[in-house]
Short mmCIF file of C-alpha atoms in Angstrom, two decimals:
data_model
loop_
_atom_site.label_atom_id
_atom_site.label_comp_id
_atom_site.label_asym_id
_atom_site.label_seq_id
_atom_site.Cartn_x
_atom_site.Cartn_y
_atom_site.Cartn_z
CA MET A 533 -18.07 1.71 -16.81
CA GLN A 534 -19.60 1.17 -13.30
CA LYS A 535 -16.92 -1.33 -12.10
CA SER A 536 -14.35 1.09 -13.21
CA LEU A 537 -16.46 3.88 -10.76
CA LEU A 538 -16.80 1.37 -8.48
CA LEU A 539 -12.89 0.65 -8.19
CA THR A 540 -11.73 4.19 -8.01
CA LEU A 541 -14.47 5.46 -5.35
CA ALA A 542 -14.01 2.11 -2.94
CA THR A 543 -9.77 3.22 -3.87
CA SER A 544 -10.31 6.38 -2.36
CA ALA A 545 -12.12 5.36 0.42
CA PHE A 546 -9.68 2.92 1.77
CA ALA A 547 -6.46 4.32 0.21
CA GLY A 548 -3.82 4.99 3.04
CA THR A 549 -0.12 6.73 3.09
CA LEU A 550 3.25 4.86 4.40
CA ASP A 551 5.40 7.46 5.68
CA ILE A 552 9.68 5.46 4.74
CA ILE A 553 12.68 7.34 5.51
CA ALA A 554 15.23 7.15 3.25
CA GLY A 555 19.28 7.20 5.01
CA GLN A 556 18.28 7.81 8.55
CA ASN A 557 21.24 8.79 10.48
CA ASN A 558 23.18 8.62 7.35
CA GLU A 559 22.58 4.48 6.56
CA ILE A 560 22.32 2.79 3.60
CA LYS A 561 18.93 1.57 3.92
CA PHE A 562 15.33 2.35 3.86
CA SER A 563 13.05 2.61 7.46
CA LYS A 564 11.20 -0.27 6.04
CA PRO A 565 12.22 -2.38 3.37
CA SER A 566 9.41 -4.44 3.29
CA VAL A 567 5.80 -3.55 3.07
CA LYS A 568 1.99 -4.49 2.62
CA LEU A 569 -0.45 -2.08 0.58
CA ASN A 570 -3.48 -1.94 -1.02
CA VAL A 571 -4.27 -0.51 -4.22
CA GLY A 572 -4.41 2.78 -4.14
CA ASP A 573 -2.35 3.14 -1.00
CA THR A 574 0.61 5.78 -1.54
CA LEU A 575 4.20 5.45 -0.17
CA ALA A 576 6.09 8.63 0.39
CA PHE A 577 10.13 8.66 0.78
CA TYR A 578 11.80 11.09 3.12
CA MET A 579 15.14 12.01 2.21
CA GLN A 580 17.32 12.15 5.04
CA SER A 581 20.69 11.49 3.55
CA GLN A 582 21.92 13.45 0.69
CA ASP A 583 21.69 12.09 -2.95
CA LYS A 584 19.39 9.33 -2.78
CA THR A 585 16.64 7.62 -5.43
CA VAL A 586 13.66 6.14 -4.90
CA THR A 587 13.78 3.42 -8.35
CA GLN A 588 11.59 0.99 -9.21
CA VAL A 589 13.91 -2.14 -10.20
CA GLU A 590 13.64 -5.67 -11.18
CA SER A 591 13.69 -7.89 -8.43
CA ALA A 592 14.58 -8.34 -4.92
CA THR A 593 18.03 -8.52 -5.56
CA SER A 594 18.36 -6.32 -8.54
CA CYS A 595 19.95 -3.05 -9.14
CA VAL A 596 18.25 -2.78 -12.83
CA PRO A 597 16.13 -0.10 -13.14
CA VAL A 598 12.29 -1.25 -15.25
CA ARG A 599 11.84 0.55 -18.47
CA ASN A 600 9.48 3.21 -17.96
CA GLY A 601 9.48 2.54 -14.00
CA LYS A 602 8.69 4.77 -11.11
CA ASP A 603 12.26 6.99 -11.02
CA SER A 604 12.70 9.76 -7.72
CA GLY A 605 15.86 10.91 -9.70
CA SER A 606 18.00 12.26 -7.33
CA LEU A 607 17.49 14.09 -3.97
CA ASP A 608 18.88 15.82 -1.38
CA ILE A 609 17.98 16.25 2.54
CA GLY A 610 14.56 17.27 3.01
CA ASN A 611 12.94 16.09 -0.37
CA ASN A 612 10.51 13.46 -0.80
CA PHE A 613 9.23 11.20 -3.43
CA LEU A 614 5.42 10.00 -3.71
CA TRP A 615 4.66 6.63 -5.42
CA THR A 616 0.79 5.92 -5.38
CA PHE A 617 0.14 2.08 -6.38
CA ASP A 618 -2.39 1.72 -9.02
CA THR A 619 -2.67 -2.06 -9.57
CA PRO A 620 -1.86 -5.04 -7.67
CA GLY A 621 1.38 -6.97 -7.47
CA VAL A 622 5.19 -6.80 -6.11
CA PHE A 623 6.95 -4.07 -6.69
CA TYR A 624 10.73 -3.77 -5.84
CA TYR A 625 12.86 -0.33 -5.56
CA ALA A 626 16.15 0.62 -4.70
CA SER A 627 18.40 3.55 -4.48
CA LEU A 628 20.60 3.80 -7.10
CA SER A 629 23.01 6.56 -6.22
CA GLY A 630 26.69 5.63 -5.91
CA SER A 631 27.04 2.02 -4.43
CA ASP A 632 23.53 2.07 -2.28
CA CYS A 633 21.81 -0.91 -3.99
CA ALA A 634 24.69 -2.85 -3.73
CA ASN A 635 25.41 -2.28 -0.05
CA GLY A 636 21.61 -3.25 0.26
CA MET A 637 20.03 -0.38 0.16
CA ARG A 638 16.46 -2.18 -1.49
CA GLY A 639 12.73 -2.33 -0.43
CA ILE A 640 9.65 -4.73 -2.10
CA ALA A 641 6.10 -3.15 -2.13
CA GLU A 642 3.47 -6.11 -2.06
CA VAL A 643 0.30 -4.18 -3.61
CA ALA A 644 -3.04 -6.49 -2.65
CA ALA A 645 -6.54 -5.79 -4.43
CA LEU A 646 -8.64 -3.53 -2.28
CA PRO A 647 -9.84 -5.83 0.31
CA VAL A 648 -13.48 -7.16 0.16
CA ASN A 649 -15.65 -6.05 3.53
CA LYS A 650 -16.14 -9.33 5.30
CA TYR A 651 -19.97 -7.70 6.19
CA LEU A 652 -20.79 -7.31 2.65
CA LYS A 653 -21.89 -11.47 2.20
CA PRO A 654 -22.41 -12.87 5.93
CA LYS A 655 -22.33 -16.46 5.74
CA VAL A 656 -24.40 -17.58 9.07
CA VAL A 657 -24.22 -21.19 10.39
CA SER A 658 -26.24 -21.43 13.05
CA LYS A 659 -27.53 -18.62 15.83
CA VAL A 660 -24.89 -19.54 18.82
CA GLU A 661 -22.17 -19.36 16.20
CA THR A 662 -23.53 -15.74 14.40
CA ASP A 663 -23.99 -14.52 18.25
CA LYS A 664 -20.33 -15.63 19.02
CA LYS A 665 -19.55 -13.33 15.97
CA GLU A 666 -20.83 -10.72 16.68
CA LYS A 667 -19.47 -10.36 20.25
CA ASP A 668 -15.42 -11.08 18.77
CA ASP A 669 -16.83 -8.84 15.29
CA LYS A 670 -17.63 -6.08 18.03
CA ASN A 671 -14.22 -6.42 19.78
CA ASN A 672 -12.30 -6.27 17.02
CA ALA A 673 -14.33 -3.40 15.11
CA LEU A 674 -12.80 -0.93 13.02
CA PRO A 675 -14.60 2.46 12.61
CA LEU A 676 -15.66 3.26 8.50
CA SER A 677 -15.50 6.73 7.45
CA SER A 678 -18.65 8.08 6.01
CA THR A 679 -17.39 7.22 2.58
CA ALA A 680 -15.99 4.18 2.99
CA ALA A 681 -19.08 2.93 3.80
CA PHE A 682 -20.77 4.58 1.16
CA ALA A 683 -18.42 2.70 -0.97
CA ILE A 684 -19.55 -0.42 0.60
CA VAL A 685 -22.69 0.00 0.14
CA PHE A 686 -22.61 1.00 -3.82
CA ALA A 687 -20.22 -1.80 -4.37
CA SER A 688 -22.97 -3.92 -3.15
CA PHE A 689 -25.77 -2.85 -5.51
CA LEU A 690 -23.45 -3.19 -8.60
CA LEU A 691 -21.56 -6.67 -7.96
#
């Protein structure tokens, strides 16, 4: 139970949304045909062409829907479809409207397990390397929200 709660807290702290436009300028394609995400992230598909779908398919070259997979149904201009990824893996999607899929309107979402924060278990080799690493980390640091920081600290106590 604790690990389930931890995963939920950590996932929500790091979750994000990536926008994809379907049928931009009446082209038969997704604006981002290949994306890399983390568990908990969401793809937001925005329709800019008539009668498009976002349907989970069996493979990168398949136009066969996955049984019980994600399916937006037919969407018109201005509609959107959200797909949140709960598990890691590789997921394929396509528009199955008319000949969209056969004409290449397909995409791939590679979903990684939640990344481990490199600061939880630092590996110190020598003082010189540590000083250099701290300087590099300061130059490349990304700010964490208070929720993300709490999730990381909380995770370190449960593991």
